[in-house]
Amino acid sequence: MEKEIISWIYEAAEKIKTGLGSALKVDEKSDRTDLVTNVDKEVQNFLVEKINTYDPDAKILGEENGLDQTPIDEGRVFVIDPIDGTMNFVMQQENFCIMVAVYEDGIGQLGFIYDVMRDELFWGGARVGKVFYNRKEISVPKNKQLKQGLIGMNAALYRHNFHHAQDIGNKSMGIRILGCAGLEFIAMIKGTQIGYISMLSPWDYAAGKIMMDQLGMPSYGADQQSLTFRKRELFIGGTEAAVREIQAFNQENQ
Amino acid sequence: MEKEIISWIYEAAEKIKTGLGSALKVDEKSDRTDLVTNVDKEVQNFLVEKINTYDPDAKILGEENGLDQTPIDEGRVFVIDPIDGTMNFVMQQENFCIMVAVYEDGIGQLGFIYDVMRDELFWGGARVGKVFYNRKEISVPKNKQLKQGLIGMNAALYRHNFHHAQDIGNKSMGIRILGCAGLEFIAMIKGTQIGYISMLSPWDYAAGKIMMDQLGMPSYGADQQSLTFRKRELFIGGTEAAVREIQAFNQENQ
């Protein structure tokens, strides 16, 4: 299955790069900074078609085209984000990812995050028992504490100090705001950031969570509960040491 | 002169990449998140030696080894930052730059910013009348308003809403925090971000400012005054439209 998915992702990336060369049609969704383009929609349709041909019984959970209410826990579910970081895609023409995840009865099997413009594919999970950076197996990142590393954040969480994001940032070596969940997951998987706190939808975390699980890196939703895969929700993930510190701090300061 | 400087930068980059492969010696400076490594110092010494051999009369302004008080306005001054983004260098082994600038009697002549791990060199200024990305001339970025683009920030400015950083961010399409001034200047020069607000030392902005000047992009210090090149100070720069909006907003809301 992984060979097929990787080939779809590379084909989708070519469509995105072609799309960058022509006039983008950009629409606003919930507000003026929540963007979607014709390329997001076309690439989602492309991935849906590939999945439907490969496995007509599989269900699909995704951001665009009304696929956002698919339950995660019934049968095989592909979770797709054709362009994660659409704002970066539109404004920077870089720093965005394609993300695909496969769940079986709610259990993560394979996750794929592709940084299109840097040509960096991170993929793996329980089905293959490993995580890869392109063709190279990734080793488990060091279990660093908050004070030993950089942590990724969402700007609104940080600005408003929601869930003590500022206090947690102050305990770390510093925060980074990249505007793309996929890049934050890549940084955690590579070990270049120790954690990530954000508000995420299922297609934002589905692929990254599978690879983090494989590497023994915990991730949670609100109130230290499991992520629900049902809505946009709090996401806290990272090294085990950093996540324990974040949880303890949030419990002490409720 | 530009050929020599580019060759020093590429040679310095090789030293940095070699340094990444061996054990880094990391020291704290003003606080636990203000880092310097043996590689910063070695690369600064390397650049100083090259400059002294090339032009024994030139002065040097730089962060390490007591070169931080050199005045900018007397004769030829090389402003150097051997590793801009030392925290990223230590934590991520990427997302850091080498920066070199040449001033003559306080007037910017040439600026160089090299993103080492991506092998992307941005350089140019009044002396050559152009700005280049590697060997390709860069065209002037679109004069976008705040609401049309992304803006880079320093985390502390943003967290505390100093100089209305949060309000300005809210008027933009979003903020990014990269932890490396050189990458923020590259983003402005490429046109992928419309502005940058931070607290910067002369070696953080010297090279970027020269290229921005060449592209007609304004930059200021505190109170809409010129940058002083004497201390760590407020930096506001970007497209002309965005900088005018930021200045007007700060004046209205003093």
Short mmCIF file of C-alpha atoms in Angstrom, two decimals:
data_model
loop_
_atom_site.label_atom_id
_atom_site.label_comp_id
_atom_site.label_asym_id
_atom_site.label_seq_id
_atom_site.Cartn_x
_atom_site.Cartn_y
_atom_site.Cartn_z
CA MET A 1 0.00 0.00 0.00
CA GLU A 2 2.84 2.39 0.87
CA LYS A 3 4.30 2.26 -2.64
CA GLU A 4 1.00 3.32 -4.16
CA ILE A 5 0.49 6.16 -1.68
CA ILE A 6 4.01 7.49 -2.23
CA SER A 7 3.46 7.48 -5.99
CA TRP A 8 0.16 9.41 -5.57
CA ILE A 9 1.93 11.97 -3.38
CA TYR A 10 4.71 12.55 -5.90
CA GLU A 11 2.14 12.89 -8.68
CA ALA A 12 0.08 15.30 -6.56
CA ALA A 13 3.24 17.35 -5.91
CA GLU A 14 3.77 17.75 -9.66
CA LYS A 15 0.21 19.04 -9.98
CA ILE A 16 0.84 21.52 -7.18
CA LYS A 17 4.07 22.78 -8.75
CA THR A 18 2.28 23.18 -12.08
CA GLY A 19 -0.49 25.05 -10.24
CA LEU A 20 2.07 27.44 -8.78
CA GLY A 21 3.09 28.42 -12.30
CA SER A 22 -0.41 29.48 -13.34
CA ALA A 23 -2.93 31.94 -11.90
CA LEU A 24 -4.17 30.71 -8.52
CA LYS A 25 -7.84 31.13 -7.71
CA VAL A 26 -7.91 31.95 -4.00
CA ASP A 27 -11.12 31.93 -1.94
CA GLU A 28 -11.74 32.80 1.71
CA LYS A 29 -13.48 30.26 3.93
CA SER A 30 -14.33 31.06 7.59
CA ASP A 31 -12.45 34.39 7.54
CA ARG A 32 -10.06 36.47 5.40
CA THR A 33 -7.00 34.49 6.53
CA ASP A 34 -8.59 31.04 6.05
CA LEU A 35 -7.79 30.37 2.41
CA VAL A 36 -8.49 27.65 -0.11
CA THR A 37 -7.33 27.57 -3.73
CA ASN A 38 -8.34 25.76 -6.87
CA VAL A 39 -5.18 23.67 -6.41
CA ASP A 40 -6.23 22.41 -2.94
CA LYS A 41 -9.52 21.25 -4.45
CA GLU A 42 -7.99 19.70 -7.57
CA VAL A 43 -5.35 17.84 -5.58
CA GLN A 44 -7.92 16.58 -3.09
CA ASN A 45 -10.04 15.31 -6.01
CA PHE A 46 -6.98 13.63 -7.50
CA LEU A 47 -6.18 11.85 -4.21
CA VAL A 48 -9.83 10.84 -3.72
CA GLU A 49 -9.93 9.32 -7.19
CA LYS A 50 -6.71 7.37 -6.59
CA ILE A 51 -7.98 6.08 -3.23
CA ASN A 52 -11.39 5.11 -4.66
CA THR A 53 -9.73 3.17 -7.47
CA TYR A 54 -7.24 1.47 -5.14
CA ASP A 55 -9.77 0.55 -2.44
CA PRO A 56 -13.44 1.24 -3.29
CA ASP A 57 -14.51 0.27 0.27
CA ALA A 58 -12.21 2.72 2.05
CA LYS A 59 -13.64 5.92 3.52
CA ILE A 60 -11.98 9.32 3.26
CA LEU A 61 -11.65 12.09 5.84
CA GLY A 62 -10.44 15.42 4.45
CA GLU A 63 -10.77 19.17 4.68
CA GLU A 64 -12.33 20.07 1.34
CA ASN A 65 -15.41 18.96 -0.62
CA GLY A 66 -17.57 17.82 2.32
CA LEU A 67 -15.36 14.95 3.48
CA ASP A 68 -14.75 16.50 6.89
CA GLN A 69 -17.30 14.47 8.90
CA THR A 70 -16.11 10.92 8.14
CA PRO A 71 -15.69 8.91 11.39
CA ILE A 72 -12.15 7.59 11.93
CA ASP A 73 -13.07 4.33 13.63
CA GLU A 74 -15.04 2.34 11.07
CA GLY A 75 -13.01 0.25 8.64
CA ARG A 76 -10.16 1.65 6.56
CA VAL A 77 -10.07 5.44 6.49
CA PHE A 78 -7.67 7.56 4.45
CA VAL A 79 -7.14 10.99 6.02
CA ILE A 80 -5.88 13.50 3.47
CA ASP A 81 -4.72 17.10 3.43
CA PRO A 82 -3.89 18.01 -0.18
CA ILE A 83 -2.10 21.25 0.84
CA ASP A 84 -1.30 21.72 4.51
CA GLY A 85 -0.26 25.35 4.96
CA THR A 86 -2.38 26.90 2.22
CA MET A 87 -1.47 30.42 3.42
CA ASN A 88 2.24 29.65 2.93
CA PHE A 89 1.43 28.06 -0.44
CA VAL A 90 -0.30 31.25 -1.59
CA MET A 91 2.09 33.77 -0.01
CA GLN A 92 5.44 31.99 -0.15
CA GLN A 93 5.11 29.25 -2.78
CA GLU A 94 6.99 27.07 -0.28
CA ASN A 95 6.70 25.78 3.30
CA PHE A 96 3.61 23.62 2.67
CA CYS A 97 3.04 19.85 2.74
CA ILE A 98 0.91 17.07 1.32
CA MET A 99 -0.29 14.77 4.11
CA VAL A 100 -1.91 11.32 3.89
CA ALA A 101 -2.71 8.90 6.73
CA VAL A 102 -4.26 5.43 6.83
CA TYR A 103 -6.30 4.27 9.82
CA GLU A 104 -7.93 0.84 10.29
CA ASP A 105 -10.81 0.80 12.79
CA GLY A 106 -9.34 3.90 14.39
CA ILE A 107 -5.78 2.55 14.65
CA GLY A 108 -3.08 4.46 12.78
CA GLN A 109 -1.21 2.34 10.22
CA LEU A 110 0.73 4.67 7.93
CA GLY A 111 1.44 8.40 7.87
CA PHE A 112 3.02 10.48 5.08
CA ILE A 113 4.12 14.13 5.19
CA TYR A 114 5.74 15.53 2.05
CA ASP A 115 7.45 18.92 2.08
CA VAL A 116 6.85 19.55 -1.61
CA MET A 117 9.33 22.31 -2.43
CA ARG A 118 12.18 20.79 -0.38
CA ASP A 119 11.41 17.30 -1.77
CA GLU A 120 11.47 15.77 1.71
CA LEU A 121 9.15 12.82 2.40
CA PHE A 122 8.62 11.57 5.95
CA TRP A 123 6.58 8.40 6.20
CA GLY A 124 6.03 5.27 8.24
CA GLY A 125 4.01 3.83 11.11
CA ALA A 126 2.85 0.58 12.68
CA ARG A 127 2.29 -1.18 9.36
CA VAL A 128 5.99 -0.98 8.47
CA GLY A 129 7.29 -0.68 12.04
CA LYS A 130 9.57 2.22 11.11
CA VAL A 131 9.67 5.87 10.09
CA PHE A 132 11.62 7.01 7.05
CA TYR A 133 13.05 10.30 5.77
CA ASN A 134 12.99 9.63 2.04
CA ARG A 135 14.70 6.19 1.96
CA LYS A 136 16.57 6.50 5.25
CA GLU A 137 15.20 5.11 8.51
CA ILE A 138 14.78 7.71 11.23
CA SER A 139 16.04 6.94 14.72
CA VAL A 140 14.03 7.88 17.80
CA PRO A 141 14.69 11.54 18.72
CA LYS A 142 16.34 12.23 22.08
CA ASN A 143 13.83 12.53 24.93
CA LYS A 144 14.60 16.21 25.59
CA GLN A 145 13.00 18.33 28.29
CA LEU A 146 11.26 21.62 27.55
CA LYS A 147 14.32 23.63 28.55
CA GLN A 148 16.44 21.71 26.04
CA GLY A 149 14.63 22.51 22.83
CA LEU A 150 12.49 24.67 20.58
CA ILE A 151 8.70 24.35 20.52
CA GLY A 152 6.27 25.09 17.71
CA MET A 153 3.10 27.08 18.36
CA ASN A 154 0.03 28.49 16.74
CA ALA A 155 0.10 32.32 16.74
CA ALA A 156 -3.33 32.81 18.33
CA LEU A 157 -2.63 30.34 21.17
CA TYR A 158 0.66 32.12 21.81
CA ARG A 159 -0.74 35.64 21.57
CA HIS A 160 -3.56 34.95 24.05
CA ASN A 161 -1.51 32.64 26.30
CA PHE A 162 -4.26 30.00 25.87
CA HIS A 163 -3.34 26.78 27.65
CA HIS A 164 -0.36 28.72 29.07
CA ALA A 165 1.34 28.70 25.68
CA GLN A 166 3.53 31.71 26.58
CA ASP A 167 4.58 30.25 29.93
CA ILE A 168 5.40 26.94 28.26
CA GLY A 169 7.33 28.76 25.55
CA ASN A 170 9.30 30.61 28.23
CA LYS A 171 10.34 27.29 29.78
CA SER A 172 11.66 26.10 26.40
CA MET A 173 14.65 27.37 24.40
CA GLY A 174 12.26 29.40 22.27
CA ILE A 175 9.18 29.19 20.09
CA ARG A 176 8.78 28.98 16.35
CA ILE A 177 5.70 29.82 14.29
CA LEU A 178 5.87 28.27 10.82
CA GLY A 179 2.25 28.36 9.67
CA CYS A 180 2.22 24.71 8.59
CA ALA A 181 1.39 21.77 10.87
CA GLY A 182 3.25 19.35 8.61
CA LEU A 183 6.52 21.25 9.04
CA GLU A 184 6.05 21.19 12.82
CA PHE A 185 5.54 17.42 12.76
CA ILE A 186 8.59 17.01 10.54
CA ALA A 187 10.65 19.04 13.03
CA MET A 188 9.51 16.82 15.92
CA ILE A 189 10.18 13.62 13.98
CA LYS A 190 13.65 14.84 12.97
CA GLY A 191 14.31 15.92 16.56
CA THR A 192 14.88 19.59 15.70
CA GLN A 193 11.89 20.73 17.79
CA ILE A 194 10.76 19.07 21.03
CA GLY A 195 7.05 19.84 20.85
CA TYR A 196 4.09 21.50 19.21
CA ILE A 197 1.00 23.14 20.69
CA SER A 198 -1.76 24.20 18.35
CA MET A 199 -5.43 24.02 17.43
CA LEU A 200 -5.66 21.34 14.76
CA SER A 201 -8.22 19.49 12.67
CA PRO A 202 -7.92 15.70 12.17
CA TRP A 203 -6.29 16.04 8.72
CA ASP A 204 -3.67 18.35 10.30
CA TYR A 205 -2.46 15.76 12.83
CA ALA A 206 -3.53 12.34 11.46
CA ALA A 207 -0.31 11.55 9.55
CA GLY A 208 2.07 13.15 12.05
CA LYS A 209 0.50 11.37 15.00
CA ILE A 210 1.07 7.93 13.42
CA MET A 211 4.78 8.63 12.94
CA MET A 212 5.09 10.09 16.45
CA ASP A 213 3.38 6.99 17.88
CA GLN A 214 5.91 4.84 16.05
CA LEU A 215 8.77 6.88 17.54
CA GLY A 216 7.33 6.77 21.08
CA MET A 217 6.42 10.47 21.08
CA PRO A 218 3.07 11.16 22.83
CA SER A 219 0.29 13.42 21.55
CA TYR A 220 -2.91 14.49 23.28
CA GLY A 221 -6.01 16.58 22.88
CA ALA A 222 -7.70 18.78 25.48
CA ASP A 223 -7.66 17.78 29.18
CA GLN A 224 -4.99 15.15 28.52
CA GLN A 225 -7.56 13.07 26.64
CA SER A 226 -7.00 11.29 23.34
CA LEU A 227 -7.44 13.28 20.15
CA THR A 228 -11.04 12.87 18.92
CA PHE A 229 -10.63 13.08 15.10
CA ARG A 230 -14.03 14.83 15.12
CA LYS A 231 -13.31 18.57 15.16
CA ARG A 232 -10.66 21.27 15.40
CA GLU A 233 -9.19 20.71 18.84
CA LEU A 234 -6.22 21.39 21.09
CA PHE A 235 -3.13 19.41 20.09
CA ILE A 236 -0.16 18.89 22.42
CA GLY A 237 2.64 16.61 21.27
CA GLY A 238 6.38 16.15 21.47
CA THR A 239 9.03 14.26 23.34
CA GLU A 240 7.71 12.32 26.32
CA ALA A 241 9.63 14.53 28.76
CA ALA A 242 8.36 17.78 27.22
CA VAL A 243 4.74 16.59 26.99
CA ARG A 244 4.76 15.47 30.65
CA GLU A 245 6.07 18.91 31.68
CA ILE A 246 3.41 20.69 29.62
CA GLN A 247 0.65 18.52 31.09
CA ALA A 248 1.91 18.97 34.66
CA PHE A 249 2.17 22.73 34.19
CA ASN A 250 -1.34 22.97 32.75
CA GLN A 251 -2.74 20.86 35.60
CA GLU A 252 -1.04 22.98 38.28
CA ASN A 253 -2.24 26.21 36.68
CA GLN A 254 -5.81 25.43 35.69
CA MET B 1 35.37 42.67 -4.10
CA GLU B 2 32.14 40.67 -4.38
CA LYS B 3 33.92 37.63 -5.83
CA GLU B 4 36.29 37.48 -2.88
CA ILE B 5 33.51 37.86 -0.32
CA ILE B 6 31.41 35.13 -1.95
CA SER B 7 34.39 32.78 -1.91
CA TRP B 8 34.98 33.49 1.82
CA ILE B 9 31.31 32.78 2.54
CA TYR B 10 31.37 29.44 0.73
CA GLU B 11 34.56 28.49 2.53
CA ALA B 12 33.06 29.56 5.88
CA ALA B 13 30.00 27.44 5.11
CA GLU B 14 32.19 24.37 4.66
CA LYS B 15 33.74 25.05 8.07
CA ILE B 16 30.28 25.32 9.60
CA LYS B 17 29.11 22.06 8.02
CA THR B 18 32.26 20.34 9.27
CA GLY B 19 31.58 21.83 12.72
CA LEU B 20 28.07 20.33 12.68
CA GLY B 21 29.59 16.90 12.31
CA SER B 22 31.73 17.15 15.46
CA ALA B 23 30.92 17.93 19.11
CA LEU B 24 29.74 21.54 19.44
CA LYS B 25 30.94 23.54 22.42
CA VAL B 26 27.96 25.69 23.38
CA ASP B 27 28.21 28.60 25.84
CA GLU B 28 25.55 30.93 27.23
CA LYS B 29 26.05 34.69 26.90
CA SER B 30 23.53 37.16 28.40
CA ASP B 31 21.05 34.41 29.38
CA ARG B 32 20.35 30.68 28.92
CA THR B 33 18.81 31.17 25.48
CA ASP B 34 21.56 33.49 24.16
CA LEU B 35 24.04 30.96 22.79
CA VAL B 36 27.44 31.05 21.17
CA THR B 37 29.44 28.05 19.95
CA ASN B 38 33.04 27.35 19.14
CA VAL B 39 31.97 27.39 15.47
CA ASP B 40 30.62 30.98 15.66
CA LYS B 41 33.98 32.08 17.05
CA GLU B 42 36.08 30.06 14.59
CA VAL B 43 34.11 31.29 11.60
CA GLN B 44 34.28 34.88 12.80
CA ASN B 45 38.07 34.53 13.16
CA PHE B 46 38.25 33.04 9.67
CA LEU B 47 36.29 35.95 8.16
CA VAL B 48 38.34 38.52 10.11
CA GLU B 49 41.57 36.99 8.79
CA LYS B 50 40.28 37.04 5.20
CA ILE B 51 39.17 40.67 5.53
CA ASN B 52 42.46 41.77 7.14
CA THR B 53 44.44 40.13 4.34
CA TYR B 54 42.23 41.58 1.61
CA ASP B 55 42.08 45.13 3.02
CA PRO B 56 44.32 45.81 6.04
CA ASP B 57 42.81 49.30 6.45
CA ALA B 58 39.21 48.14 6.70
CA LYS B 59 37.45 48.03 10.07
CA ILE B 60 35.22 45.19 11.22
CA LEU B 61 31.94 45.29 13.16
CA GLY B 62 30.78 41.91 14.48
CA GLU B 63 29.10 40.15 17.36
CA GLU B 64 31.90 38.03 18.79
CA ASN B 65 35.45 38.69 20.04
CA GLY B 66 35.05 42.35 21.05
CA LEU B 67 34.32 43.75 17.58
CA ASP B 68 30.84 44.99 18.54
CA GLN B 69 31.71 48.68 19.13
CA THR B 70 33.22 49.56 15.73
CA PRO B 71 31.58 52.74 14.33
CA ILE B 72 29.90 52.26 10.95
CA ASP B 73 30.66 55.69 9.48
CA GLU B 74 34.45 55.90 9.28
CA GLY B 75 36.06 54.44 6.16
CA ARG B 76 35.38 50.94 4.91
CA VAL B 77 33.65 48.74 7.47
CA PHE B 78 32.86 45.05 7.05
CA VAL B 79 29.90 43.99 9.19
CA ILE B 80 29.92 40.23 9.81
CA ASP B 81 27.68 37.68 11.47
CA PRO B 82 29.40 34.28 11.18
CA ILE B 83 26.26 32.38 12.25
CA ASP B 84 22.99 34.30 12.36
CA GLY B 85 20.47 32.12 14.17
CA THR B 86 22.86 30.31 16.51
CA MET B 87 19.92 28.77 18.41
CA ASN B 88 18.64 27.18 15.20
CA PHE B 89 22.18 26.09 14.35
CA VAL B 90 22.48 24.30 17.71
CA MET B 91 18.94 22.90 17.89
CA GLN B 92 18.06 22.28 14.25
CA GLN B 93 21.34 22.12 12.34
CA GLU B 94 19.55 24.23 9.72
CA ASN B 95 17.74 27.56 9.36
CA PHE B 96 20.81 29.73 10.01
CA CYS B 97 22.78 32.13 7.80
CA ILE B 98 26.19 33.68 7.25
CA MET B 99 25.89 37.45 6.76
CA VAL B 100 28.46 39.95 5.50
CA ALA B 101 27.99 43.63 4.65
CA VAL B 102 30.32 46.35 3.35
CA TYR B 103 29.79 49.99 4.28
CA GLU B 104 31.89 52.97 3.11
CA ASP B 105 31.67 56.03 5.36
CA GLY B 106 28.33 54.75 6.62
CA ILE B 107 26.86 54.08 3.16
CA GLY B 108 25.87 50.48 2.39
CA GLN B 109 27.65 49.04 -0.65
CA LEU B 110 27.19 45.26 -0.62
CA GLY B 111 25.16 42.83 1.45
CA PHE B 112 25.37 39.00 1.51
CA ILE B 113 23.05 36.54 3.27
CA TYR B 114 23.79 32.85 2.79
CA ASP B 115 21.32 30.20 3.95
CA VAL B 116 23.98 27.55 4.46
CA MET B 117 21.99 24.31 4.54
CA ARG B 118 19.69 25.30 1.64
CA ASP B 119 22.68 26.64 -0.36
CA GLU B 120 20.86 29.88 -1.14
CA LEU B 121 22.93 33.05 -1.47
CA PHE B 122 21.26 36.44 -1.65
CA TRP B 123 23.62 39.32 -2.36
CA GLY B 124 23.87 42.75 -3.96
CA GLY B 125 23.55 46.45 -3.26
CA ALA B 126 24.53 49.89 -4.53
CA ARG B 127 28.00 48.81 -5.69
CA VAL B 128 26.56 46.40 -8.26
CA GLY B 129 23.18 48.13 -8.66
CA LYS B 130 21.31 44.83 -8.36
CA VAL B 131 20.33 42.04 -5.98
CA PHE B 132 20.93 38.40 -6.85
CA TYR B 133 19.57 35.03 -5.71
CA ASN B 134 22.59 32.84 -6.48
CA ARG B 135 23.28 33.92 -10.11
CA LYS B 136 19.80 35.19 -10.91
CA GLU B 137 18.85 38.85 -10.60
CA ILE B 138 15.95 39.48 -8.24
CA SER B 139 13.14 41.77 -9.34
CA VAL B 140 11.60 44.30 -6.97
CA PRO B 141 8.93 42.60 -4.81
CA LYS B 142 5.34 43.79 -5.19
CA ASN B 143 4.52 46.75 -2.94
CA LYS B 144 1.96 44.82 -0.88
CA GLN B 145 -0.06 46.24 1.99
CA LEU B 146 -0.10 44.66 5.44
CA LYS B 147 -3.37 42.86 4.76
CA GLN B 148 -1.85 41.23 1.67
CA GLY B 149 1.05 39.38 3.24
CA LEU B 150 2.83 37.58 6.05
CA ILE B 151 5.03 39.44 8.53
CA GLY B 152 8.01 38.16 10.53
CA MET B 153 8.33 38.95 14.23
CA ASN B 154 10.49 38.42 17.25
CA ALA B 155 8.71 36.25 19.86
CA ALA B 156 9.19 38.66 22.80
CA LEU B 157 7.91 41.68 20.84
CA TYR B 158 4.89 39.65 19.78
CA ARG B 159 4.21 38.15 23.21
CA HIS B 160 4.26 41.53 24.97
CA ASN B 161 2.60 43.46 22.10
CA PHE B 162 5.57 45.86 22.19
CA HIS B 163 5.29 48.49 19.46
CA HIS B 164 1.79 47.05 18.81
CA ALA B 165 3.31 43.93 17.27
CA GLN B 166 0.14 41.89 17.88
CA ASP B 167 -2.14 44.56 16.43
CA ILE B 168 0.10 44.87 13.39
CA GLY B 169 0.16 41.09 13.03
CA ASN B 170 -3.63 41.03 13.16
CA LYS B 171 -3.78 43.48 10.25
CA SER B 172 -1.54 41.20 8.18
CA MET B 173 -2.28 37.74 6.76
CA GLY B 174 -0.40 36.22 9.67
CA ILE B 175 2.89 36.22 11.53
CA ARG B 176 5.86 33.90 11.32
CA ILE B 177 8.60 33.40 13.92
CA LEU B 178 11.69 31.79 12.39
CA GLY B 179 14.41 32.58 14.93
CA CYS B 180 16.84 33.88 12.31
CA ALA B 181 17.00 37.47 11.05
CA GLY B 182 18.71 36.41 7.84
CA LEU B 183 15.80 34.17 6.87
CA GLU B 184 13.37 37.03 7.52
CA PHE B 185 15.40 39.34 5.25
CA ILE B 186 15.55 36.63 2.58
CA ALA B 187 11.75 36.30 2.76
CA MET B 188 11.29 40.06 2.30
CA ILE B 189 13.79 40.20 -0.58
CA LYS B 190 12.08 37.24 -2.31
CA GLY B 191 8.68 38.84 -1.69
CA THR B 192 7.34 35.92 0.38
CA GLN B 193 6.92 38.11 3.48
CA ILE B 194 5.98 41.78 3.45
CA GLY B 195 7.73 42.93 6.61
CA TYR B 196 9.72 42.20 9.72
CA ILE B 197 9.57 43.71 13.21
CA SER B 198 12.25 42.75 15.71
CA MET B 199 14.94 43.89 18.11
CA LEU B 200 18.19 43.62 16.15
CA SER B 201 21.89 44.35 16.50
CA PRO B 202 23.79 45.99 13.60
CA TRP B 203 25.23 42.66 12.35
CA ASP B 204 21.65 41.28 12.24
CA TYR B 205 20.40 43.93 9.80
CA ALA B 206 23.49 45.37 8.06
CA ALA B 207 23.47 43.02 5.04
CA GLY B 208 19.69 42.79 4.69
CA LYS B 209 19.23 46.55 4.84
CA ILE B 210 21.62 47.10 1.91
CA MET B 211 19.65 44.70 -0.30
CA MET B 212 16.33 46.18 0.83
CA ASP B 213 17.63 49.68 0.01
CA GLN B 214 18.56 48.47 -3.45
CA LEU B 215 15.04 47.06 -3.95
CA GLY B 216 13.34 50.23 -2.66
CA MET B 217 12.15 48.59 0.57
CA PRO B 218 12.39 50.93 3.59
CA SER B 219 13.75 50.04 7.03
CA TYR B 220 13.74 52.11 10.22
CA GLY B 221 14.73 52.07 13.85
CA ALA B 222 12.80 53.42 16.82
CA ASP B 223 10.59 56.54 16.45
CA GLN B 224 10.82 56.33 12.65
CA GLN B 225 14.48 57.34 12.86
CA SER B 226 17.34 55.79 10.91
CA LEU B 227 18.95 52.67 12.31
CA THR B 228 21.92 53.68 14.47
CA PHE B 229 24.33 50.72 13.99
CA ARG B 230 25.34 51.30 17.62
CA LYS B 231 23.25 48.92 19.71
CA ARG B 232 20.44 46.38 19.73
CA GLU B 233 17.46 48.41 18.60
CA LEU B 234 13.96 48.25 17.16
CA PHE B 235 13.91 47.24 13.49
CA ILE B 236 10.90 47.80 11.24
CA GLY B 237 11.26 47.01 7.54
CA GLY B 238 9.32 45.72 4.58
CA THR B 239 7.42 46.87 1.55
CA GLU B 240 6.90 50.61 1.40
CA ALA B 241 3.11 50.21 1.81
CA ALA B 242 3.42 47.91 4.83
CA VAL B 243 6.06 50.05 6.56
CA ARG B 244 3.95 53.20 6.09
CA GLU B 245 0.96 51.42 7.65
CA ILE B 246 3.03 50.20 10.60
CA GLN B 247 4.45 53.68 11.19
CA ALA B 248 1.03 55.35 10.94
CA PHE B 249 -0.48 52.81 13.33
CA ASN B 250 2.31 53.27 15.87
CA GLN B 251 1.98 57.07 15.65
CA GLU B 252 -1.78 56.97 16.16
CA ASN B 253 -1.47 54.59 19.11
CA GLN B 254 1.50 55.96 21.03
#
